[in-house]
PDB file of N, CA and C in Angstrom:
ATOM      1  N   MET Y   7       0.754  -1.268   0.137  1.00 65.00           N
ATOM      2  CA  MET Y   7       0.158   0.166  -0.483  1.00 65.00           C
ATOM      3  C   MET Y   7       0.677   1.138   0.024  1.00 65.00           C
ATOM      4  N   GLU Y   8       2.188   0.772   0.439  1.00 73.00           N
ATOM      5  CA  GLU Y   8       2.482   2.503   0.927  1.00 73.00           C
ATOM      6  C   GLU Y   8       3.527   2.565  -0.337  1.00 73.00           C
ATOM      7  N   SER Y   9       3.472   1.642  -1.604  1.00 77.00           N
ATOM      8  CA  SER Y   9       4.810   1.387  -2.253  1.00 77.00           C
ATOM      9  C   SER Y   9       3.124   1.715  -3.756  1.00 77.00           C
ATOM     10  N   LEU Y  10       2.353   1.877  -3.250  1.00 79.00           N
ATOM     11  CA  LEU Y  10       1.216   2.297  -4.152  1.00 79.00           C
ATOM     12  C   LEU Y  10       1.479   4.388  -3.915  1.00 79.00           C
ATOM     13  N   ARG Y  11       1.173   4.543  -2.852  1.00 83.00           N
ATOM     14  CA  ARG Y  11       1.538   5.315  -2.709  1.00 83.00           C
ATOM     15  C   ARG Y  11       2.345   6.793  -2.805  1.00 83.00           C
ATOM     16  N   THR Y  12       3.225   5.870  -2.777  1.00 86.00           N
ATOM     17  CA  THR Y  12       4.581   6.606  -3.177  1.00 86.00           C
ATOM     18  C   THR Y  12       4.315   6.951  -4.581  1.00 86.00           C
ATOM     19  N   VAL Y  13       4.111   6.336  -5.131  1.00 83.00           N
ATOM     20  CA  VAL Y  13       3.891   5.774  -6.632  1.00 83.00           C
ATOM     21  C   VAL Y  13       3.236   7.015  -7.713  1.00 83.00           C
ATOM     22  N   VAL Y  14       1.848   7.160  -6.660  1.00 83.00           N
ATOM     23  CA  VAL Y  14       1.055   7.785  -6.766  1.00 83.00           C
ATOM     24  C   VAL Y  14       1.167  10.096  -7.089  1.00 83.00           C
ATOM     25  N   TYR Y  15       2.188   9.688  -5.885  1.00 85.00           N
ATOM     26  CA  TYR Y  15       3.150  10.985  -5.034  1.00 85.00           C
ATOM     27  C   TYR Y  15       3.297  11.642  -6.832  1.00 85.00           C
ATOM     28  N   LEU Y  16       4.988  11.256  -7.083  1.00 82.00           N
ATOM     29  CA  LEU Y  16       5.197  10.488  -7.673  1.00 82.00           C
ATOM     30  C   LEU Y  16       4.243  11.356  -8.765  1.00 82.00           C
ATOM     31  N   SER Y  17       3.705  11.146  -9.510  1.00 84.00           N
ATOM     32  CA  SER Y  17       2.570  10.398 -10.944  1.00 84.00           C
ATOM     33  C   SER Y  17       2.274  12.199 -10.833  1.00 84.00           C
ATOM     34  N   ILE Y  18       2.287  12.656  -9.533  1.00 86.00           N
ATOM     35  CA  ILE Y  18       1.023  13.484  -9.221  1.00 86.00           C
ATOM     36  C   ILE Y  18       2.049  14.973  -8.979  1.00 86.00           C
ATOM     37  N   PHE Y  19       3.361  14.780  -8.332  1.00 83.00           N
ATOM     38  CA  PHE Y  19       4.503  15.310  -9.057  1.00 83.00           C
ATOM     39  C   PHE Y  19       4.941  15.647 -10.205  1.00 83.00           C
ATOM     40  N   LEU Y  20       5.201  14.983 -10.881  1.00 79.00           N
ATOM     41  CA  LEU Y  20       6.372  14.639 -12.265  1.00 79.00           C
ATOM     42  C   LEU Y  20       4.797  15.588 -13.196  1.00 79.00           C
ATOM     43  N   SER Y  21       3.436  15.676 -12.862  1.00 80.00           N
ATOM     44  CA  SER Y  21       2.493  15.617 -13.896  1.00 80.00           C
ATOM     45  C   SER Y  21       2.390  17.208 -13.044  1.00 80.00           C
ATOM     46  N   VAL Y  22       2.785  17.215 -12.046  1.00 77.00           N
ATOM     47  CA  VAL Y  22       2.387  19.273 -11.823  1.00 77.00           C
ATOM     48  C   VAL Y  22       4.042  20.418 -12.408  1.00 77.00           C
ATOM     49  N   MET Y  23       4.972  19.591 -12.067  1.00 76.00           N
ATOM     50  CA  MET Y  23       5.946  20.021 -12.570  1.00 76.00           C
ATOM     51  C   MET Y  23       5.571  19.856 -14.371  1.00 76.00           C
ATOM     52  N   THR Y  24       5.584  18.960 -14.487  1.00 77.00           N
ATOM     53  CA  THR Y  24       5.009  19.419 -16.651  1.00 77.00           C
ATOM     54  C   THR Y  24       4.223  20.282 -16.648  1.00 77.00           C
ATOM     55  N   SER Y  25       3.001  20.051 -16.197  1.00 72.00           N
ATOM     56  CA  SER Y  25       2.124  21.748 -16.967  1.00 72.00           C
ATOM     57  C   SER Y  25       2.947  23.041 -15.852  1.00 72.00           C
ATOM     58  N   ALA Y  26       4.171  23.374 -15.142  1.00 68.00           N
ATOM     59  CA  ALA Y  26       4.599  24.613 -14.568  1.00 68.00           C
ATOM     60  C   ALA Y  26       5.541  24.304 -15.973  1.00 68.00           C
ATOM     61  N   CYS Y  27       6.295  23.289 -15.959  1.00 69.00           N
ATOM     62  CA  CYS Y  27       7.541  23.737 -17.144  1.00 69.00           C
ATOM     63  C   CYS Y  27       6.835  24.113 -18.720  1.00 69.00           C
ATOM     64  N   GLN Y  28       5.827  23.684 -18.527  1.00 67.00           N
ATOM     65  CA  GLN Y  28       5.216  23.558 -19.831  1.00 67.00           C
ATOM     66  C   GLN Y  28       4.502  25.979 -19.791  1.00 67.00           C
ATOM     67  N   GLY Y  29       4.804  26.245 -19.239  1.00 61.00           N
ATOM     68  CA  GLY Y  29       3.762  27.537 -18.921  1.00 61.00           C
ATOM     69  C   GLY Y  29       5.202  28.257 -18.377  1.00 61.00           C
ATOM     70  N   GLU Y  30       6.145  27.662 -18.669  1.00 59.00           N
ATOM     71  CA  GLU Y  30       7.208  28.944 -19.025  1.00 59.00           C
ATOM     72  C   GLU Y  30       8.124  29.168 -20.216  1.00 59.00           C
ATOM     73  N   ARG Y  31       7.826  28.384 -20.895  1.00 57.00           N
ATOM     74  CA  ARG Y  31       8.559  27.975 -22.795  1.00 57.00           C
ATOM     75  C   ARG Y  31       7.626  29.592 -23.113  1.00 57.00           C
ATOM     76  N   SER Y  32       8.364  29.436 -24.047  1.00 52.00           N
ATOM     77  CA  SER Y  32       7.852  30.744 -24.954  1.00 52.00           C
ATOM     78  C   SER Y  32       7.165  30.888 -25.755  1.00 52.00           C
ATOM     79  N   ALA Y  33       6.603  31.991 -26.956  1.00 51.00           N
ATOM     80  CA  ALA Y  33       5.471  31.160 -26.894  1.00 51.00           C
ATOM     81  C   ALA Y  33       5.549  31.353 -28.945  1.00 51.00           C
ATOM     82  N   GLU Y  34       7.307  31.408 -29.253  1.00 53.00           N
ATOM     83  CA  GLU Y  34       7.984  30.902 -30.423  1.00 53.00           C
ATOM     84  C   GLU Y  34       7.928  30.120 -30.495  1.00 53.00           C
ATOM     85  N   ASN Y  35       8.432  29.149 -29.326  1.00 61.00           N
ATOM     86  CA  ASN Y  35       8.200  27.658 -29.703  1.00 61.00           C
ATOM     87  C   ASN Y  35       7.238  26.420 -28.978  1.00 61.00           C
ATOM     88  N   GLN Y  36       5.873  27.235 -28.830  1.00 59.00           N
ATOM     89  CA  GLN Y  36       4.946  26.566 -28.351  1.00 59.00           C
ATOM     90  C   GLN Y  36       4.534  26.239 -29.984  1.00 59.00           C
ATOM     91  N   LEU Y  37       3.977  25.135 -30.307  1.00 60.00           N
ATOM     92  CA  LEU Y  37       2.878  24.950 -31.718  1.00 60.00           C
ATOM     93  C   LEU Y  37       1.541  25.080 -31.262  1.00 60.00           C
ATOM     94  N   PRO Y  38       1.218  26.254 -32.550  1.00 59.00           N
ATOM     95  CA  PRO Y  38      -0.216  25.848 -31.209  1.00 59.00           C
ATOM     96  C   PRO Y  38      -1.412  25.140 -31.956  1.00 59.00           C
ATOM     97  N   SER Y  39      -2.381  25.959 -30.863  1.00 59.00           N
ATOM     98  CA  SER Y  39      -2.628  24.020 -30.267  1.00 59.00           C
ATOM     99  C   SER Y  39      -4.320  25.085 -30.681  1.00 59.00           C
ATOM    100  N   ALA Y  40      -5.065  23.404 -31.023  1.00 56.00           N
ATOM    101  CA  ALA Y  40      -6.560  24.748 -31.117  1.00 56.00           C
ATOM    102  C   ALA Y  40      -7.555  24.328 -29.227  1.00 56.00           C
ATOM    103  N   PRO Y  41      -7.964  25.995 -29.158  1.00 55.00           N
ATOM    104  CA  PRO Y  41      -8.307  26.209 -27.751  1.00 55.00           C
ATOM    105  C   PRO Y  41      -9.905  25.063 -27.469  1.00 55.00           C
ATOM    106  N   ASP Y  42     -10.134  24.045 -28.107  1.00 54.00           N
ATOM    107  CA  ASP Y  42     -11.356  23.581 -27.817  1.00 54.00           C
ATOM    108  C   ASP Y  42     -10.443  21.957 -27.229  1.00 54.00           C
ATOM    109  N   GLU Y  43      -9.504  22.345 -27.218  1.00 54.00           N
ATOM    110  CA  GLU Y  43      -8.691  20.856 -27.369  1.00 54.00           C
ATOM    111  C   GLU Y  43      -8.206  20.642 -25.935  1.00 54.00           C
ATOM    112  N   PRO Y  44      -8.442  20.122 -24.515  1.00 56.00           N
ATOM    113  CA  PRO Y  44      -8.017  19.362 -23.266  1.00 56.00           C
ATOM    114  C   PRO Y  44      -6.727  19.592 -23.340  1.00 56.00           C
ATOM    115  N   THR Y  45      -5.585  20.367 -22.347  1.00 65.00           N
ATOM    116  CA  THR Y  45      -4.937  20.562 -21.721  1.00 65.00           C
ATOM    117  C   THR Y  45      -4.458  19.020 -21.674  1.00 65.00           C
ATOM    118  N   PHE Y  46      -3.610  17.624 -21.754  1.00 68.00           N
ATOM    119  CA  PHE Y  46      -3.994  16.717 -21.090  1.00 68.00           C
ATOM    120  C   PHE Y  46      -2.686  16.680 -19.478  1.00 68.00           C
ATOM    121  N   GLY Y  47      -2.336  17.353 -19.748  1.00 73.00           N
ATOM    122  CA  GLY Y  47      -2.239  17.743 -18.296  1.00 73.00           C
ATOM    123  C   GLY Y  47      -2.503  18.016 -16.729  1.00 73.00           C
ATOM    124  N   LEU Y  48      -3.574  18.531 -17.469  1.00 78.00           N
ATOM    125  CA  LEU Y  48      -4.717  18.429 -16.165  1.00 78.00           C
ATOM    126  C   LEU Y  48      -5.982  17.475 -16.099  1.00 78.00           C
ATOM    127  N   GLU Y  49      -5.844  16.674 -17.090  1.00 83.00           N
ATOM    128  CA  GLU Y  49      -7.004  15.968 -16.732  1.00 83.00           C
ATOM    129  C   GLU Y  49      -5.934  14.430 -16.685  1.00 83.00           C
ATOM    130  N   LEU Y  50      -4.704  14.616 -16.460  1.00 82.00           N
ATOM    131  CA  LEU Y  50      -4.077  13.562 -16.130  1.00 82.00           C
ATOM    132  C   LEU Y  50      -3.773  13.660 -14.757  1.00 82.00           C
ATOM    133  N   ALA Y  51      -3.860  15.796 -14.226  1.00 82.00           N
ATOM    134  CA  ALA Y  51      -3.298  14.972 -12.185  1.00 82.00           C
ATOM    135  C   ALA Y  51      -5.062  15.784 -11.962  1.00 82.00           C
ATOM    136  N   GLU Y  52      -5.975  15.853 -12.459  1.00 85.00           N
ATOM    137  CA  GLU Y  52      -7.242  14.839 -11.691  1.00 85.00           C
ATOM    138  C   GLU Y  52      -7.796  13.724 -11.808  1.00 85.00           C
ATOM    139  N   ALA Y  53      -7.240  12.381 -13.042  1.00 83.00           N
ATOM    140  CA  ALA Y  53      -6.868  11.140 -12.651  1.00 83.00           C
ATOM    141  C   ALA Y  53      -6.693  11.276 -11.322  1.00 83.00           C
ATOM    142  N   LEU Y  54      -5.728  11.039 -11.237  1.00 82.00           N
ATOM    143  CA  LEU Y  54      -4.511  10.789 -10.271  1.00 82.00           C
ATOM    144  C   LEU Y  54      -5.000  11.545  -8.700  1.00 82.00           C
ATOM    145  N   GLN Y  55      -5.791  12.213  -8.428  1.00 85.00           N
ATOM    146  CA  GLN Y  55      -6.069  13.008  -7.895  1.00 85.00           C
ATOM    147  C   GLN Y  55      -7.015  11.894  -7.710  1.00 85.00           C
ATOM    148  N   GLY Y  56      -7.975  11.764  -8.249  1.00 84.00           N
ATOM    149  CA  GLY Y  56      -9.396  10.227  -7.782  1.00 84.00           C
ATOM    150  C   GLY Y  56      -8.932   9.580  -7.010  1.00 84.00           C
ATOM    151  N   LEU Y  57      -7.454   8.740  -7.850  1.00 81.00           N
ATOM    152  CA  LEU Y  57      -7.074   7.485  -7.324  1.00 81.00           C
ATOM    153  C   LEU Y  57      -6.927   7.999  -6.545  1.00 81.00           C
ATOM    154  N   LEU Y  58      -6.149   8.927  -5.859  1.00 81.00           N
ATOM    155  CA  LEU Y  58      -5.597   9.251  -4.674  1.00 81.00           C
ATOM    156  C   LEU Y  58      -6.146   9.151  -3.919  1.00 81.00           C
ATOM    157  N   ASP Y  59      -7.967  10.171  -3.714  1.00 81.00           N
ATOM    158  CA  ASP Y  59      -8.653  10.422  -3.188  1.00 81.00           C
ATOM    159  C   ASP Y  59      -9.141   8.728  -2.793  1.00 81.00           C
ATOM    160  N   GLU Y  60      -9.379   7.665  -3.738  1.00 78.00           N
ATOM    161  CA  GLU Y  60      -9.451   6.313  -3.634  1.00 78.00           C
ATOM    162  C   GLU Y  60      -8.629   5.716  -3.180  1.00 78.00           C
ATOM    163  N   ALA Y  61      -8.076   5.798  -2.532  1.00 71.00           N
ATOM    164  CA  ALA Y  61      -6.746   4.625  -1.518  1.00 71.00           C
ATOM    165  C   ALA Y  61      -6.665   4.996  -0.604  1.00 71.00           C
ATOM    166  N   ASP Y  62      -6.832   7.032  -0.447  1.00 66.00           N
ATOM    167  CA  ASP Y  62      -6.730   7.288   1.116  1.00 66.00           C
ATOM    168  C   ASP Y  62      -8.252   6.571   1.219  1.00 66.00           C
ATOM    169  N   SER Y  63      -9.718   6.789   1.011  1.00 66.00           N
ATOM    170  CA  SER Y  63     -10.891   5.919   1.706  1.00 66.00           C
ATOM    171  C   SER Y  63     -10.976   5.198   1.732  1.00 66.00           C
ATOM    172  N   ARG Y  64     -10.144   3.771   1.080  1.00 63.00           N
ATOM    173  CA  ARG Y  64     -10.137   3.132   1.128  1.00 63.00           C
ATOM    174  C   ARG Y  64      -8.690   2.782   2.972  1.00 63.00           C
ATOM    175  N   VAL Y  65      -7.819   2.925   3.338  1.00 58.00           N
ATOM    176  CA  VAL Y  65      -7.460   3.222   4.248  1.00 58.00           C
ATOM    177  C   VAL Y  65      -7.585   3.983   5.586  1.00 58.00           C
ATOM    178  N   GLY Y  66      -8.046   3.204   6.365  1.00 55.00           N
ATOM    179  CA  GLY Y  66      -8.723   3.917   7.498  1.00 55.00           C
ATOM    180  C   GLY Y  66      -7.386   4.669   8.845  1.00 55.00           C
ATOM    181  N   LEU Y  67      -7.822   5.442   9.078  1.00 50.00           N
ATOM    182  CA  LEU Y  67      -7.297   6.057  10.305  1.00 50.00           C
ATOM    183  C   LEU Y  67      -6.898   5.063  11.489  1.00 50.00           C
ATOM    184  N   SER Y  68      -8.384   3.973  11.609  1.00 51.00           N
ATOM    185  CA  SER Y  68      -7.108   3.472  12.806  1.00 51.00           C
ATOM    186  C   SER Y  68      -5.737   3.010  12.442  1.00 51.00           C
ATOM    187  N   VAL Y  69      -6.283   2.422  11.788  1.00 49.00           N
ATOM    188  CA  VAL Y  69      -4.174   1.379  10.502  1.00 49.00           C
ATOM    189  C   VAL Y  69      -3.172   2.248  10.747  1.00 49.00           C
ATOM    190  N   GLU Y  70      -3.328   3.212  10.599  1.00 56.00           N
ATOM    191  CA  GLU Y  70      -2.100   4.529  10.710  1.00 56.00           C
ATOM    192  C   GLU Y  70      -1.809   4.174  11.887  1.00 56.00           C
ATOM    193  N   LYS Y  71      -0.176   4.447  12.004  1.00 57.00           N
ATOM    194  CA  LYS Y  71       0.685   4.059  13.356  1.00 57.00           C
ATOM    195  C   LYS Y  71       1.031   5.549  13.517  1.00 57.00           C
ATOM    196  N   LYS Y  72       0.715   6.162  15.255  1.00 59.00           N
ATOM    197  CA  LYS Y  72       0.458   6.818  15.075  1.00 59.00           C
ATOM    198  C   LYS Y  72       2.385   7.025  16.892  1.00 59.00           C
ATOM    199  N   ALA Y  73       2.560   8.659  16.292  1.00 64.00           N
ATOM    200  CA  ALA Y  73       4.135   7.819  16.840  1.00 64.00           C
ATOM    201  C   ALA Y  73       4.376   8.018  17.818  1.00 64.00           C
ATOM    202  N   SER Y  74       3.281   8.329  19.097  1.00 71.00           N
ATOM    203  CA  SER Y  74       3.211   9.170  19.552  1.00 71.00           C
ATOM    204  C   SER Y  74       3.390   7.576  20.964  1.00 71.00           C
ATOM    205  N   VAL Y  75       2.555   6.477  20.157  1.00 79.00           N
ATOM    206  CA  VAL Y  75       1.520   5.710  20.711  1.00 79.00           C
ATOM    207  C   VAL Y  75       2.293   4.183  20.848  1.00 79.00           C
ATOM    208  N   ILE Y  76       3.899   3.192  21.648  1.00 84.00           N
ATOM    209  CA  ILE Y  76       3.939   2.314  21.383  1.00 84.00           C
ATOM    210  C   ILE Y  76       2.995   1.444  21.841  1.00 84.00           C
ATOM    211  N   PRO Y  77       2.860   0.089  21.082  1.00 88.00           N
ATOM    212  CA  PRO Y  77       2.083  -1.509  21.880  1.00 88.00           C
ATOM    213  C   PRO Y  77       3.039  -1.800  21.967  1.00 88.00           C
ATOM    214  N   ARG Y  78       2.305  -2.393  23.239  1.00 90.00           N
ATOM    215  CA  ARG Y  78       2.558  -3.566  24.081  1.00 90.00           C
ATOM    216  C   ARG Y  78       2.678  -4.784  23.025  1.00 90.00           C
ATOM    217  N   CYS Y  79       4.193  -5.391  23.775  1.00 91.00           N
ATOM    218  CA  CYS Y  79       4.557  -6.308  23.105  1.00 91.00           C
ATOM    219  C   CYS Y  79       4.571  -8.114  24.506  1.00 91.00           C
ATOM    220  N   ASP Y  80       4.323  -9.183  24.277  1.00 91.00           N
ATOM    221  CA  ASP Y  80       4.174 -10.010  25.843  1.00 91.00           C
ATOM    222  C   ASP Y  80       5.464 -10.711  25.740  1.00 91.00           C
ATOM    223  N   VAL Y  81       5.881 -11.296  27.239  1.00 92.00           N
ATOM    224  CA  VAL Y  81       6.861 -11.912  26.349  1.00 92.00           C
ATOM    225  C   VAL Y  81       7.488 -13.023  25.328  1.00 92.00           C
ATOM    226  N   GLY Y  82       8.902 -12.995  24.834  1.00 91.00           N
ATOM    227  CA  GLY Y  82       8.822 -13.667  24.476  1.00 91.00           C
ATOM    228  C   GLY Y  82       8.588 -13.829  22.652  1.00 91.00           C
ATOM    229  N   GLU Y  83       8.132 -12.488  22.595  1.00 92.00           N
ATOM    230  CA  GLU Y  83       7.687 -11.485  21.794  1.00 92.00           C
ATOM    231  C   GLU Y  83       8.863 -11.190  20.877  1.00 92.00           C
ATOM    232  N   ARG Y  84       8.901 -10.369  19.774  1.00 92.00           N
ATOM    233  CA  ARG Y  84       9.942  -9.845  19.359  1.00 92.00           C
ATOM    234  C   ARG Y  84      10.122  -8.239  19.856  1.00 92.00           C
ATOM    235  N   CYS Y  85      10.889  -7.571  20.039  1.00 92.00           N
ATOM    236  CA  CYS Y  85      10.111  -6.662  20.698  1.00 92.00           C
ATOM    237  C   CYS Y  85      11.330  -4.763  20.356  1.00 92.00           C
ATOM    238  N   ALA Y  86      12.172  -5.608  18.970  1.00 91.00           N
ATOM    239  CA  ALA Y  86      13.362  -4.780  18.976  1.00 91.00           C
ATOM    240  C   ALA Y  86      13.512  -4.758  17.200  1.00 91.00           C
ATOM    241  N   MET Y  87      14.287  -4.484  16.290  1.00 90.00           N
ATOM    242  CA  MET Y  87      14.997  -4.975  15.196  1.00 90.00           C
ATOM    243  C   MET Y  87      16.229  -4.260  15.071  1.00 90.00           C
ATOM    244  N   LYS Y  88      16.964  -4.293  15.089  1.00 89.00           N
ATOM    245  CA  LYS Y  88      18.776  -4.599  14.129  1.00 89.00           C
ATOM    246  C   LYS Y  88      18.811  -3.855  13.324  1.00 89.00           C
ATOM    247  N   HIS Y  89      19.498  -3.314  13.103  1.00 87.00           N
ATOM    248  CA  HIS Y  89      19.439  -2.063  11.489  1.00 87.00           C
ATOM    249  C   HIS Y  89      20.758  -1.195  12.561  1.00 87.00           C
ATOM    250  N   GLY Y  90      21.751  -2.225  11.333  1.00 88.00           N
ATOM    251  CA  GLY Y  90      23.820  -2.010  11.230  1.00 88.00           C
ATOM    252  C   GLY Y  90      24.286  -2.062  13.162  1.00 88.00           C
ATOM    253  N   PRO Y  91      24.670  -0.891  13.455  1.00 88.00           N
ATOM    254  CA  PRO Y  91      24.797  -0.913  14.744  1.00 88.00           C
ATOM    255  C   PRO Y  91      24.215  -0.603  15.543  1.00 88.00           C
ATOM    256  N   ARG Y  92      22.598  -0.062  15.083  1.00 90.00           N
ATOM    257  CA  ARG Y  92      21.855   0.426  15.652  1.00 90.00           C
ATOM    258  C   ARG Y  92      20.656  -0.427  16.090  1.00 90.00           C
ATOM    259  N   ILE Y  93      19.710  -0.533  16.782  1.00 87.00           N
ATOM    260  CA  ILE Y  93      18.329  -1.267  17.223  1.00 87.00           C
ATOM    261  C   ILE Y  93      17.251  -0.416  17.648  1.00 87.00           C
ATOM    262  N   GLY Y  94      15.393  -0.836  16.557  1.00 87.00           N
ATOM    263  CA  GLY Y  94      15.568  -0.020  17.267  1.00 87.00           C
ATOM    264  C   GLY Y  94      14.312  -0.187  17.214  1.00 87.00           C
ATOM    265  N   ARG Y  95      13.407   0.292  18.200  1.00 86.00           N
ATOM    266  CA  ARG Y  95      12.195  -0.733  19.067  1.00 86.00           C
ATOM    267  C   ARG Y  95      10.527  -0.407  18.585  1.00 86.00           C
ATOM    268  N   LEU Y  96      10.786  -2.286  18.256  1.00 89.00           N
ATOM    269  CA  LEU Y  96       9.068  -2.275  17.917  1.00 89.00           C
ATOM    270  C   LEU Y  96       7.787  -2.324  18.774  1.00 89.00           C
ATOM    271  N   CYS Y  97       7.774  -2.023  20.384  1.00 91.00           N
ATOM    272  CA  CYS Y  97       7.014  -2.318  20.800  1.00 91.00           C
ATOM    273  C   CYS Y  97       7.501  -2.276  22.361  1.00 91.00           C
ATOM    274  N   ASP Y  98       7.180  -1.907  23.028  1.00 91.00           N
ATOM    275  CA  ASP Y  98       7.479  -1.934  24.647  1.00 91.00           C
ATOM    276  C   ASP Y  98       6.919  -3.264  25.578  1.00 91.00           C
ATOM    277  N   CYS Y  99       8.174  -3.589  25.954  1.00 92.00           N
ATOM    278  CA  CYS Y  99       7.515  -5.080  26.876  1.00 92.00           C
ATOM    279  C   CYS Y  99       6.389  -5.100  28.334  1.00 92.00           C
ATOM    280  N   LEU Y 100       5.788  -5.706  28.478  1.00 90.00           N
ATOM    281  CA  LEU Y 100       4.804  -5.321  29.566  1.00 90.00           C
ATOM    282  C   LEU Y 100       5.290  -4.934  30.849  1.00 90.00           C
ATOM    283  N   ARG Y 101       4.702  -5.030  31.521  1.00 89.00           N
ATOM    284  CA  ARG Y 101       6.055  -4.969  33.068  1.00 89.00           C
ATOM    285  C   ARG Y 101       6.636  -6.025  33.538  1.00 89.00           C
ATOM    286  N   GLY Y 102       7.646  -4.912  33.803  1.00 91.00           N
ATOM    287  CA  GLY Y 102       8.231  -7.348  34.979  1.00 91.00           C
ATOM    288  C   GLY Y 102       9.190  -7.652  34.081  1.00 91.00           C
ATOM    289  N   THR Y 103       9.718  -7.017  33.056  1.00 92.00           N
ATOM    290  CA  THR Y 103       9.543  -7.788  31.789  1.00 92.00           C
ATOM    291  C   THR Y 103      10.302  -6.426  30.708  1.00 92.00           C
ATOM    292  N   ALA Y 104      11.315  -7.133  30.143  1.00 93.00           N
ATOM    293  CA  ALA Y 104      12.415  -5.386  29.340  1.00 93.00           C
ATOM    294  C   ALA Y 104      13.025  -6.576  27.368  1.00 93.00           C
ATOM    295  N   CYS Y 105      13.308  -5.604  26.897  1.00 92.00           N
ATOM    296  CA  CYS Y 105      13.540  -6.249  26.108  1.00 92.00           C
ATOM    297  C   CYS Y 105      15.205  -6.742  25.799  1.00 92.00           C
ATOM    298  N   ASN Y 106      15.175  -7.851  25.905  1.00 92.00           N
ATOM    299  CA  ASN Y 106      17.244  -8.566  25.394  1.00 92.00           C
ATOM    300  C   ASN Y 106      17.338  -7.787  24.507  1.00 92.00           C
ATOM    301  N   THR Y 107      18.187  -7.085  24.859  1.00 87.00           N
ATOM    302  CA  THR Y 107      19.326  -6.032  23.391  1.00 87.00           C
ATOM    303  C   THR Y 107      19.923  -8.241  22.223  1.00 87.00           C
ATOM    304  N   PHE Y 108      20.933  -8.872  22.595  1.00 91.00           N
ATOM    305  CA  PHE Y 108      20.862  -9.636  21.860  1.00 91.00           C
ATOM    306  C   PHE Y 108      19.818 -10.075  21.043  1.00 91.00           C
ATOM    307  N   PHE Y 109      19.004 -11.036  22.035  1.00 92.00           N
ATOM    308  CA  PHE Y 109      18.132 -11.317  21.450  1.00 92.00           C
ATOM    309  C   PHE Y 109      16.837 -11.082  20.956  1.00 92.00           C
ATOM    310  N   LEU Y 110      16.848  -9.821  21.181  1.00 92.00           N
ATOM    311  CA  LEU Y 110      15.752  -8.764  20.537  1.00 92.00           C
ATOM    312  C   LEU Y 110      14.671  -8.385  20.511  1.00 92.00           C
ATOM    313  N   ARG Y 111      13.933 -10.153  22.331  1.00 93.00           N
ATOM    314  CA  ARG Y 111      13.041 -10.024  22.011  1.00 93.00           C
ATOM    315  C   ARG Y 111      12.601 -10.046  23.334  1.00 93.00           C
ATOM    316  N   CYS Y 112      11.388 -10.360  24.001  1.00 93.00           N
ATOM    317  CA  CYS Y 112      11.093  -9.640  25.673  1.00 93.00           C
ATOM    318  C   CYS Y 112      11.311 -10.768  26.433  1.00 93.00           C
ATOM    319  N   TYR Y 113      12.429 -10.286  28.130  1.00 89.00           N
ATOM    320  CA  TYR Y 113      12.475 -11.588  28.301  1.00 89.00           C
ATOM    321  C   TYR Y 113      12.898 -10.970  30.120  1.00 89.00           C
TER     322      TYR Y 113
END
């Protein structure tokens, strides 16, 4: 789901940048266009916005991880993850237990 969101944001960014760059071209370098013809960049931006709204409606707010709330984990569960020399916390061990930094589990 995160990769879909990244692709959508990237597509929106590229379409906005394309539209902005078209406005900066000089009049002599542009081909004459028909006034009835809608611009492709605006259609693409509207389609991507609709896709993004649809993707956001599928992802509920209750699923999102809040930065200030760390979930609890039981004894024996994995409580940390090693990223090179650093150890990142996945969850907080229950009272009376601690996260073992060698096994990366609550004991």
